[in-house]
Amino acid sequence: MIIKNASAFTEDGRFIKKDIFVDGEYFSDSCQNGGCQNAKIIDASSCYAIPGLVDIHLHGCDGVDFCDGTIESIEKILAYEAKNGITTVVPATMTLAEDELMKIMKAAAEYRREQDRDDSNLYNEEYRREATKVGLSYFHGINMEGPFVSAKKCGAQNTKYLRKPDIDMFNRLYEASKECIRFCDIAPEEDTPSMDFIKEVSKKCTISLAHTDCDYDTAKQAFESGACHLTHLFNAMAPLGHRNPGPIAAAAEKDKVIAELICDGVHVAAPMIRTAFKLFGRERIALISDSMMATGLGNGEYELGRQPVSVRGNEARLSDGAIAGSVTNLMGCLKYAVKQAAISLEDAVYSATVTPAKAAGCYDVTGSITPGKYADLVLLDKETLDVKMVIARGVEV
């Protein structure tokens, strides 16, 4: 496949006019073995060509939740995400009982095993005609958002199942997931041995401060102990204060810390989105959706973490008024950041592709339009930023 005349997004975060070559499931720097003669040619002169988006924090969409703990729900999430230009995902759990979390971990491990087993066959011509998994996003792993968080900043997390940081519990879940937990959230103020938890668990996955009321000194100690991520910046955490700077200031001071940001028009006001980009820069902002099962649907009654959620317009809320995730997918968040919050397209795309891919540890295979990486690509209309075409691992969705 040859995509001609596109305004293509580069690894260093610019747009340049160039042709893009897809050889099987990978980007190539040219047509291989004389393949140009019979290659499908797409004129993308009216489009931006960007990498497939990488969402490292979502809960569900299209009527299902990752916490359903079933293969069917995982595949439905991946199908919806792929259609909307999000080609790699790291779905998040909620604060639940250990046996329910165990079910989710085992389902994820089973899906990952089947997904990776099929990778060698998925892109040959015969398998394309027969396989049901063509057109799905890639499931990269799990974002474990609960249960080691604070009741004071619980948000939509269920306080009934909150736990102190527990290395043994994490290890049981990690083993059940077949080592595919990529992020583990923690409120470091919840227990004195939290720093021991961070030092030990950060050897296996990224530790993120989340749903936390910790002060600046505690957050600083957590980052020095091995944490390097901040879950949904500004939301469910102590605010940035001039006398009590809290975890946001501690994160901003540490160059290694990446901060997630929800740009759905509900979680964070546009001026604060601009402030976040000035404070952290696109290299340290990872746009996320935090989407829940109502995403892609309409008003109605839904669930998040086994708790009832009412959706009206662009808002999802628990009965007590707490925001319960978003109903906007990551592509919608990118468009909001550009069109409503006045973030440059270059910065928004970088923070929805390069930065989250690096945070999740998959930038070596996706997150940029680079020869040798998987051909994950989205064509956007230059005027509207609407999705015109999605290619996931070389396959048109």
PDB file of N, CA and C in Angstrom, residues 142-224:
ATOM      1  N   ILE A 142      -2.631  -4.072  30.870  1.00  0.00           N
ATOM      2  CA  ILE A 142      -3.618  -3.640  31.857  1.00  0.00           C
ATOM      3  C   ILE A 142      -3.110  -2.440  32.635  1.00  0.00           C
ATOM      4  N   ASN A 143      -4.008  -1.486  32.854  1.00  0.00           N
ATOM      5  CA  ASN A 143      -3.762  -0.382  33.772  1.00  0.00           C
ATOM      6  C   ASN A 143      -4.546  -0.686  35.044  1.00  0.00           C
ATOM      7  N   MET A 144      -3.854  -1.006  36.112  1.00  0.00           N
ATOM      8  CA  MET A 144      -4.507  -1.412  37.370  1.00  0.00           C
ATOM      9  C   MET A 144      -4.762  -0.166  38.217  1.00  0.00           C
ATOM     10  N   GLU A 145      -5.965   0.416  38.061  1.00  0.00           N
ATOM     11  CA  GLU A 145      -6.248   1.695  38.728  1.00  0.00           C
ATOM     12  C   GLU A 145      -6.610   1.536  40.199  1.00  0.00           C
ATOM     13  N   GLY A 146      -7.174   0.445  40.591  1.00  0.00           N
ATOM     14  CA  GLY A 146      -7.493   0.218  42.006  1.00  0.00           C
ATOM     15  C   GLY A 146      -6.894  -1.110  42.432  1.00  0.00           C
ATOM     16  N   PRO A 147      -6.902  -1.413  43.718  1.00  0.00           N
ATOM     17  CA  PRO A 147      -7.646  -0.803  44.831  1.00  0.00           C
ATOM     18  C   PRO A 147      -6.792  -0.008  45.820  1.00  0.00           C
ATOM     19  N   PHE A 148      -5.520   0.293  45.455  1.00  0.00           N
ATOM     20  CA  PHE A 148      -4.593   0.880  46.431  1.00  0.00           C
ATOM     21  C   PHE A 148      -4.663   2.406  46.421  1.00  0.00           C
ATOM     22  N   VAL A 149      -5.871   2.966  46.555  1.00  0.00           N
ATOM     23  CA  VAL A 149      -6.049   4.413  46.451  1.00  0.00           C
ATOM     24  C   VAL A 149      -6.727   4.954  47.712  1.00  0.00           C
ATOM     25  N   SER A 150      -6.911   6.268  47.750  1.00  0.00           N
ATOM     26  CA  SER A 150      -7.383   6.931  48.969  1.00  0.00           C
ATOM     27  C   SER A 150      -8.888   7.169  48.962  1.00  0.00           C
ATOM     28  N   ALA A 151      -9.514   6.945  50.112  1.00  0.00           N
ATOM     29  CA  ALA A 151     -10.947   7.209  50.250  1.00  0.00           C
ATOM     30  C   ALA A 151     -11.243   8.700  50.142  1.00  0.00           C
ATOM     31  N   LYS A 152     -10.264   9.539  50.505  1.00  0.00           N
ATOM     32  CA  LYS A 152     -10.475  10.990  50.459  1.00  0.00           C
ATOM     33  C   LYS A 152     -10.565  11.509  49.020  1.00  0.00           C
ATOM     34  N   LYS A 153      -9.971  10.800  48.095  1.00  0.00           N
ATOM     35  CA  LYS A 153      -9.987  11.216  46.689  1.00  0.00           C
ATOM     36  C   LYS A 153     -10.433  10.041  45.820  1.00  0.00           C
ATOM     37  N   CYS A 154     -11.464   9.330  46.270  1.00  0.00           N
ATOM     38  CA  CYS A 154     -11.829   8.078  45.602  1.00  0.00           C
ATOM     39  C   CYS A 154     -12.516   8.302  44.259  1.00  0.00           C
ATOM     40  N   GLY A 155     -13.138   9.480  44.051  1.00  0.00           N
ATOM     41  CA  GLY A 155     -13.835   9.701  42.788  1.00  0.00           C
ATOM     42  C   GLY A 155     -14.903   8.648  42.588  1.00  0.00           C
ATOM     43  N   ALA A 156     -14.831   7.926  41.459  1.00  0.00           N
ATOM     44  CA  ALA A 156     -15.807   6.865  41.173  1.00  0.00           C
ATOM     45  C   ALA A 156     -15.342   5.494  41.650  1.00  0.00           C
ATOM     46  N   GLN A 157     -14.234   5.433  42.399  1.00  0.00           N
ATOM     47  CA  GLN A 157     -13.769   4.161  42.934  1.00  0.00           C
ATOM     48  C   GLN A 157     -14.647   3.764  44.123  1.00  0.00           C
ATOM     49  N   ASN A 158     -14.909   2.485  44.254  1.00  0.00           N
ATOM     50  CA  ASN A 158     -15.796   1.979  45.308  1.00  0.00           C
ATOM     51  C   ASN A 158     -15.018   1.826  46.618  1.00  0.00           C
ATOM     52  N   THR A 159     -15.366   2.642  47.602  1.00  0.00           N
ATOM     53  CA  THR A 159     -14.637   2.636  48.873  1.00  0.00           C
ATOM     54  C   THR A 159     -14.749   1.307  49.610  1.00  0.00           C
ATOM     55  N   LYS A 160     -15.753   0.520  49.280  1.00  0.00           N
ATOM     56  CA  LYS A 160     -15.946  -0.775  49.946  1.00  0.00           C
ATOM     57  C   LYS A 160     -14.759  -1.702  49.740  1.00  0.00           C
ATOM     58  N   TYR A 161     -14.080  -1.544  48.618  1.00  0.00           N
ATOM     59  CA  TYR A 161     -13.015  -2.486  48.268  1.00  0.00           C
ATOM     60  C   TYR A 161     -11.620  -1.868  48.323  1.00  0.00           C
ATOM     61  N   LEU A 162     -11.477  -0.699  48.903  1.00  0.00           N
ATOM     62  CA  LEU A 162     -10.158  -0.076  49.008  1.00  0.00           C
ATOM     63  C   LEU A 162      -9.228  -0.936  49.861  1.00  0.00           C
ATOM     64  N   ARG A 163      -7.968  -0.970  49.461  1.00  0.00           N
ATOM     65  CA  ARG A 163      -6.954  -1.749  50.196  1.00  0.00           C
ATOM     66  C   ARG A 163      -5.699  -0.907  50.397  1.00  0.00           C
ATOM     67  N   LYS A 164      -4.996  -1.166  51.474  1.00  0.00           N
ATOM     68  CA  LYS A 164      -3.666  -0.589  51.629  1.00  0.00           C
ATOM     69  C   LYS A 164      -2.745  -1.226  50.585  1.00  0.00           C
ATOM     70  N   PRO A 165      -1.698  -0.533  50.165  1.00  0.00           N
ATOM     71  CA  PRO A 165      -0.759  -1.143  49.212  1.00  0.00           C
ATOM     72  C   PRO A 165      -0.263  -2.488  49.709  1.00  0.00           C
ATOM     73  N   ASP A 166      -0.417  -3.511  48.877  1.00  0.00           N
ATOM     74  CA  ASP A 166      -0.183  -4.892  49.292  1.00  0.00           C
ATOM     75  C   ASP A 166       0.625  -5.584  48.195  1.00  0.00           C
ATOM     76  N   ILE A 167       1.909  -5.796  48.462  1.00  0.00           N
ATOM     77  CA  ILE A 167       2.799  -6.403  47.470  1.00  0.00           C
ATOM     78  C   ILE A 167       2.347  -7.814  47.124  1.00  0.00           C
ATOM     79  N   ASP A 168       1.956  -8.590  48.134  1.00  0.00           N
ATOM     80  CA  ASP A 168       1.546  -9.974  47.879  1.00  0.00           C
ATOM     81  C   ASP A 168       0.303 -10.020  46.993  1.00  0.00           C
ATOM     82  N   MET A 169      -0.656  -9.153  47.263  1.00  0.00           N
ATOM     83  CA  MET A 169      -1.858  -9.108  46.431  1.00  0.00           C
ATOM     84  C   MET A 169      -1.505  -8.721  45.004  1.00  0.00           C
ATOM     85  N   PHE A 170      -0.668  -7.692  44.850  1.00  0.00           N
ATOM     86  CA  PHE A 170      -0.250  -7.312  43.501  1.00  0.00           C
ATOM     87  C   PHE A 170       0.397  -8.486  42.785  1.00  0.00           C
ATOM     88  N   ASN A 171       1.286  -9.190  43.462  1.00  0.00           N
ATOM     89  CA  ASN A 171       1.989 -10.301  42.830  1.00  0.00           C
ATOM     90  C   ASN A 171       1.031 -11.410  42.395  1.00  0.00           C
ATOM     91  N   ARG A 172       0.000 -11.664  43.184  1.00  0.00           N
ATOM     92  CA  ARG A 172      -0.985 -12.670  42.781  1.00  0.00           C
ATOM     93  C   ARG A 172      -1.703 -12.247  41.501  1.00  0.00           C
ATOM     94  N   LEU A 173      -2.085 -10.990  41.442  1.00  0.00           N
ATOM     95  CA  LEU A 173      -2.781 -10.485  40.257  1.00  0.00           C
ATOM     96  C   LEU A 173      -1.838 -10.418  39.054  1.00  0.00           C
ATOM     97  N   TYR A 174      -0.609 -10.044  39.306  1.00  0.00           N
ATOM     98  CA  TYR A 174       0.388  -9.956  38.228  1.00  0.00           C
ATOM     99  C   TYR A 174       0.633 -11.331  37.608  1.00  0.00           C
ATOM    100  N   GLU A 175       0.729 -12.326  38.461  1.00  0.00           N
ATOM    101  CA  GLU A 175       0.920 -13.693  37.971  1.00  0.00           C
ATOM    102  C   GLU A 175      -0.298 -14.164  37.183  1.00  0.00           C
ATOM    103  N   ALA A 176      -1.498 -13.858  37.690  1.00  0.00           N
ATOM    104  CA  ALA A 176      -2.728 -14.262  36.992  1.00  0.00           C
ATOM    105  C   ALA A 176      -2.840 -13.590  35.628  1.00  0.00           C
ATOM    106  N   SER A 177      -2.311 -12.375  35.508  1.00  0.00           N
ATOM    107  CA  SER A 177      -2.363 -11.642  34.244  1.00  0.00           C
ATOM    108  C   SER A 177      -1.296 -12.100  33.260  1.00  0.00           C
ATOM    109  N   LYS A 178      -0.472 -13.048  33.677  1.00  0.00           N
ATOM    110  CA  LYS A 178       0.685 -13.475  32.886  1.00  0.00           C
ATOM    111  C   LYS A 178       1.595 -12.288  32.588  1.00  0.00           C
ATOM    112  N   GLU A 179       1.791 -11.476  33.625  1.00  0.00           N
ATOM    113  CA  GLU A 179       2.735 -10.362  33.614  1.00  0.00           C
ATOM    114  C   GLU A 179       2.371  -9.277  32.604  1.00  0.00           C
ATOM    115  N   CYS A 180       1.070  -9.050  32.394  1.00  0.00           N
ATOM    116  CA  CYS A 180       0.719  -7.995  31.433  1.00  0.00           C
ATOM    117  C   CYS A 180       0.107  -6.764  32.107  1.00  0.00           C
ATOM    118  N   ILE A 181       0.329  -6.592  33.422  1.00  0.00           N
ATOM    119  CA  ILE A 181       0.003  -5.317  34.058  1.00  0.00           C
ATOM    120  C   ILE A 181       1.087  -4.317  33.687  1.00  0.00           C
ATOM    121  N   ARG A 182       0.690  -3.211  33.070  1.00  0.00           N
ATOM    122  CA  ARG A 182       1.649  -2.193  32.627  1.00  0.00           C
ATOM    123  C   ARG A 182       1.739  -1.019  33.604  1.00  0.00           C
ATOM    124  N   PHE A 183       0.623  -0.723  34.285  1.00  0.00           N
ATOM    125  CA  PHE A 183       0.576   0.379  35.245  1.00  0.00           C
ATOM    126  C   PHE A 183      -0.118  -0.108  36.512  1.00  0.00           C
ATOM    127  N   CYS A 184       0.373   0.360  37.658  1.00  0.00           N
ATOM    128  CA  CYS A 184      -0.304   0.106  38.925  1.00  0.00           C
ATOM    129  C   CYS A 184      -0.414   1.428  39.664  1.00  0.00           C
ATOM    130  N   ASP A 185      -1.651   1.796  40.029  1.00  0.00           N
ATOM    131  CA  ASP A 185      -1.893   3.065  40.711  1.00  0.00           C
ATOM    132  C   ASP A 185      -1.792   2.907  42.218  1.00  0.00           C
ATOM    133  N   ILE A 186      -1.365   3.996  42.856  1.00  0.00           N
ATOM    134  CA  ILE A 186      -1.198   3.947  44.309  1.00  0.00           C
ATOM    135  C   ILE A 186      -1.359   5.356  44.885  1.00  0.00           C
ATOM    136  N   ALA A 187      -2.008   5.435  46.046  1.00  0.00           N
ATOM    137  CA  ALA A 187      -2.005   6.659  46.857  1.00  0.00           C
ATOM    138  C   ALA A 187      -0.920   6.458  47.911  1.00  0.00           C
ATOM    139  N   PRO A 188       0.219   7.089  47.771  1.00  0.00           N
ATOM    140  CA  PRO A 188       1.375   6.733  48.606  1.00  0.00           C
ATOM    141  C   PRO A 188       1.215   7.083  50.077  1.00  0.00           C
ATOM    142  N   GLU A 189       0.235   7.935  50.427  1.00  0.00           N
ATOM    143  CA  GLU A 189       0.040   8.315  51.827  1.00  0.00           C
ATOM    144  C   GLU A 189      -0.738   7.272  52.615  1.00  0.00           C
ATOM    145  N   GLU A 190      -1.244   6.242  51.938  1.00  0.00           N
ATOM    146  CA  GLU A 190      -2.162   5.308  52.586  1.00  0.00           C
ATOM    147  C   GLU A 190      -1.495   4.357  53.568  1.00  0.00           C
ATOM    148  N   ASP A 191      -0.187   4.220  53.496  1.00  0.00           N
ATOM    149  CA  ASP A 191       0.475   3.282  54.398  1.00  0.00           C
ATOM    150  C   ASP A 191       1.959   3.631  54.444  1.00  0.00           C
ATOM    151  N   THR A 192       2.552   3.530  55.606  1.00  0.00           N
ATOM    152  CA  THR A 192       3.978   3.856  55.746  1.00  0.00           C
ATOM    153  C   THR A 192       4.867   3.017  54.826  1.00  0.00           C
ATOM    154  N   PRO A 193       4.603   1.694  54.659  1.00  0.00           N
ATOM    155  CA  PRO A 193       5.451   0.901  53.760  1.00  0.00           C
ATOM    156  C   PRO A 193       5.175   1.129  52.260  1.00  0.00           C
ATOM    157  N   SER A 194       4.419   2.175  51.918  1.00  0.00           N
ATOM    158  CA  SER A 194       4.123   2.426  50.506  1.00  0.00           C
ATOM    159  C   SER A 194       5.391   2.551  49.673  1.00  0.00           C
ATOM    160  N   MET A 195       6.428   3.151  50.232  1.00  0.00           N
ATOM    161  CA  MET A 195       7.658   3.329  49.464  1.00  0.00           C
ATOM    162  C   MET A 195       8.312   1.977  49.172  1.00  0.00           C
ATOM    163  N   ASP A 196       8.163   1.033  50.096  1.00  0.00           N
ATOM    164  CA  ASP A 196       8.657  -0.322  49.831  1.00  0.00           C
ATOM    165  C   ASP A 196       7.876  -0.955  48.683  1.00  0.00           C
ATOM    166  N   PHE A 197       6.553  -0.740  48.683  1.00  0.00           N
ATOM    167  CA  PHE A 197       5.709  -1.232  47.591  1.00  0.00           C
ATOM    168  C   PHE A 197       6.191  -0.647  46.265  1.00  0.00           C
ATOM    169  N   ILE A 198       6.408   0.658  46.234  1.00  0.00           N
ATOM    170  CA  ILE A 198       6.837   1.317  44.992  1.00  0.00           C
ATOM    171  C   ILE A 198       8.180   0.763  44.518  1.00  0.00           C
ATOM    172  N   LYS A 199       9.128   0.636  45.433  1.00  0.00           N
ATOM    173  CA  LYS A 199      10.458   0.141  45.059  1.00  0.00           C
ATOM    174  C   LYS A 199      10.388  -1.274  44.494  1.00  0.00           C
ATOM    175  N   GLU A 200       9.525  -2.114  45.076  1.00  0.00           N
ATOM    176  CA  GLU A 200       9.438  -3.506  44.642  1.00  0.00           C
ATOM    177  C   GLU A 200       8.640  -3.643  43.355  1.00  0.00           C
ATOM    178  N   VAL A 201       7.447  -3.044  43.309  1.00  0.00           N
ATOM    179  CA  VAL A 201       6.540  -3.240  42.181  1.00  0.00           C
ATOM    180  C   VAL A 201       7.011  -2.490  40.946  1.00  0.00           C
ATOM    181  N   SER A 202       7.744  -1.387  41.111  1.00  0.00           N
ATOM    182  CA  SER A 202       8.245  -0.638  39.952  1.00  0.00           C
ATOM    183  C   SER A 202       9.254  -1.435  39.132  1.00  0.00           C
ATOM    184  N   LYS A 203       9.720  -2.571  39.664  1.00  0.00           N
ATOM    185  CA  LYS A 203      10.578  -3.469  38.883  1.00  0.00           C
ATOM    186  C   LYS A 203       9.771  -4.235  37.837  1.00  0.00           C
ATOM    187  N   LYS A 204       8.437  -4.276  38.018  1.00  0.00           N
ATOM    188  CA  LYS A 204       7.575  -5.074  37.149  1.00  0.00           C
ATOM    189  C   LYS A 204       6.676  -4.229  36.258  1.00  0.00           C
ATOM    190  N   CYS A 205       6.317  -3.028  36.711  1.00  0.00           N
ATOM    191  CA  CYS A 205       5.433  -2.170  35.922  1.00  0.00           C
ATOM    192  C   CYS A 205       5.623  -0.726  36.361  1.00  0.00           C
ATOM    193  N   THR A 206       4.980   0.178  35.659  1.00  0.00           N
ATOM    194  CA  THR A 206       5.040   1.594  35.994  1.00  0.00           C
ATOM    195  C   THR A 206       4.121   1.897  37.171  1.00  0.00           C
ATOM    196  N   ILE A 207       4.635   2.598  38.169  1.00  0.00           N
ATOM    197  CA  ILE A 207       3.838   3.018  39.312  1.00  0.00           C
ATOM    198  C   ILE A 207       3.339   4.439  39.072  1.00  0.00           C
ATOM    199  N   SER A 208       2.027   4.617  39.223  1.00  0.00           N
ATOM    200  CA  SER A 208       1.408   5.919  39.002  1.00  0.00           C
ATOM    201  C   SER A 208       0.743   6.390  40.284  1.00  0.00           C
ATOM    202  N   LEU A 209       0.939   7.655  40.631  1.00  0.00           N
ATOM    203  CA  LEU A 209       0.218   8.229  41.767  1.00  0.00           C
ATOM    204  C   LEU A 209      -1.187   8.586  41.300  1.00  0.00           C
ATOM    205  N   ALA A 210      -2.188   8.176  42.098  1.00  0.00           N
ATOM    206  CA  ALA A 210      -3.571   8.322  41.646  1.00  0.00           C
ATOM    207  C   ALA A 210      -4.525   8.386  42.825  1.00  0.00           C
ATOM    208  N   HIS A 211      -5.654   9.069  42.634  1.00  0.00           N
ATOM    209  CA  HIS A 211      -6.685   9.149  43.672  1.00  0.00           C
ATOM    210  C   HIS A 211      -6.002   9.345  45.025  1.00  0.00           C
ATOM    211  N   THR A 212      -5.223  10.422  45.098  1.00  0.00           N
ATOM    212  CA  THR A 212      -4.349  10.629  46.244  1.00  0.00           C
ATOM    213  C   THR A 212      -4.531  12.013  46.856  1.00  0.00           C
ATOM    214  N   ASP A 213      -4.426  12.049  48.169  1.00  0.00           N
ATOM    215  CA  ASP A 213      -4.457  13.310  48.909  1.00  0.00           C
ATOM    216  C   ASP A 213      -3.084  13.611  49.487  1.00  0.00           C
ATOM    217  N   CYS A 214      -2.056  13.017  48.910  1.00  0.00           N
ATOM    218  CA  CYS A 214      -0.711  13.163  49.470  1.00  0.00           C
ATOM    219  C   CYS A 214      -0.187  14.589  49.320  1.00  0.00           C
ATOM    220  N   ASP A 215       0.728  14.938  50.196  1.00  0.00           N
ATOM    221  CA  ASP A 215       1.344  16.263  50.119  1.00  0.00           C
ATOM    222  C   ASP A 215       2.576  16.213  49.216  1.00  0.00           C
ATOM    223  N   TYR A 216       3.189  17.364  49.052  1.00  0.00           N
ATOM    224  CA  TYR A 216       4.352  17.481  48.162  1.00  0.00           C
ATOM    225  C   TYR A 216       5.481  16.541  48.582  1.00  0.00           C
ATOM    226  N   ASP A 217       5.814  16.526  49.867  1.00  0.00           N
ATOM    227  CA  ASP A 217       6.954  15.727  50.326  1.00  0.00           C
ATOM    228  C   ASP A 217       6.732  14.235  50.097  1.00  0.00           C
ATOM    229  N   THR A 218       5.507  13.767  50.345  1.00  0.00           N
ATOM    230  CA  THR A 218       5.213  12.352  50.135  1.00  0.00           C
ATOM    231  C   THR A 218       5.284  11.998  48.654  1.00  0.00           C
ATOM    232  N   ALA A 219       4.735  12.863  47.806  1.00  0.00           N
ATOM    233  CA  ALA A 219       4.803  12.617  46.366  1.00  0.00           C
ATOM    234  C   ALA A 219       6.248  12.624  45.881  1.00  0.00           C
ATOM    235  N   LYS A 220       7.031  13.574  46.376  1.00  0.00           N
ATOM    236  CA  LYS A 220       8.445  13.645  45.986  1.00  0.00           C
ATOM    237  C   LYS A 220       9.173  12.358  46.378  1.00  0.00           C
ATOM    238  N   GLN A 221       8.895  11.871  47.582  1.00  0.00           N
ATOM    239  CA  GLN A 221       9.525  10.622  48.026  1.00  0.00           C
ATOM    240  C   GLN A 221       9.086   9.452  47.163  1.00  0.00           C
ATOM    241  N   ALA A 222       7.809   9.441  46.770  1.00  0.00           N
ATOM    242  CA  ALA A 222       7.309   8.366  45.911  1.00  0.00           C
ATOM    243  C   ALA A 222       8.015   8.374  44.553  1.00  0.00           C
ATOM    244  N   PHE A 223       8.196   9.548  43.985  1.00  0.00           N
ATOM    245  CA  PHE A 223       8.888   9.625  42.701  1.00  0.00           C
ATOM    246  C   PHE A 223      10.357   9.242  42.839  1.00  0.00           C
ATOM    247  N   GLU A 224      10.961   9.600  43.949  1.00  0.00           N
ATOM    248  CA  GLU A 224      12.357   9.208  44.180  1.00  0.00           C
ATOM    249  C   GLU A 224      12.483   7.711  44.435  1.00  0.00           C
TER     250      GLU A 224
END
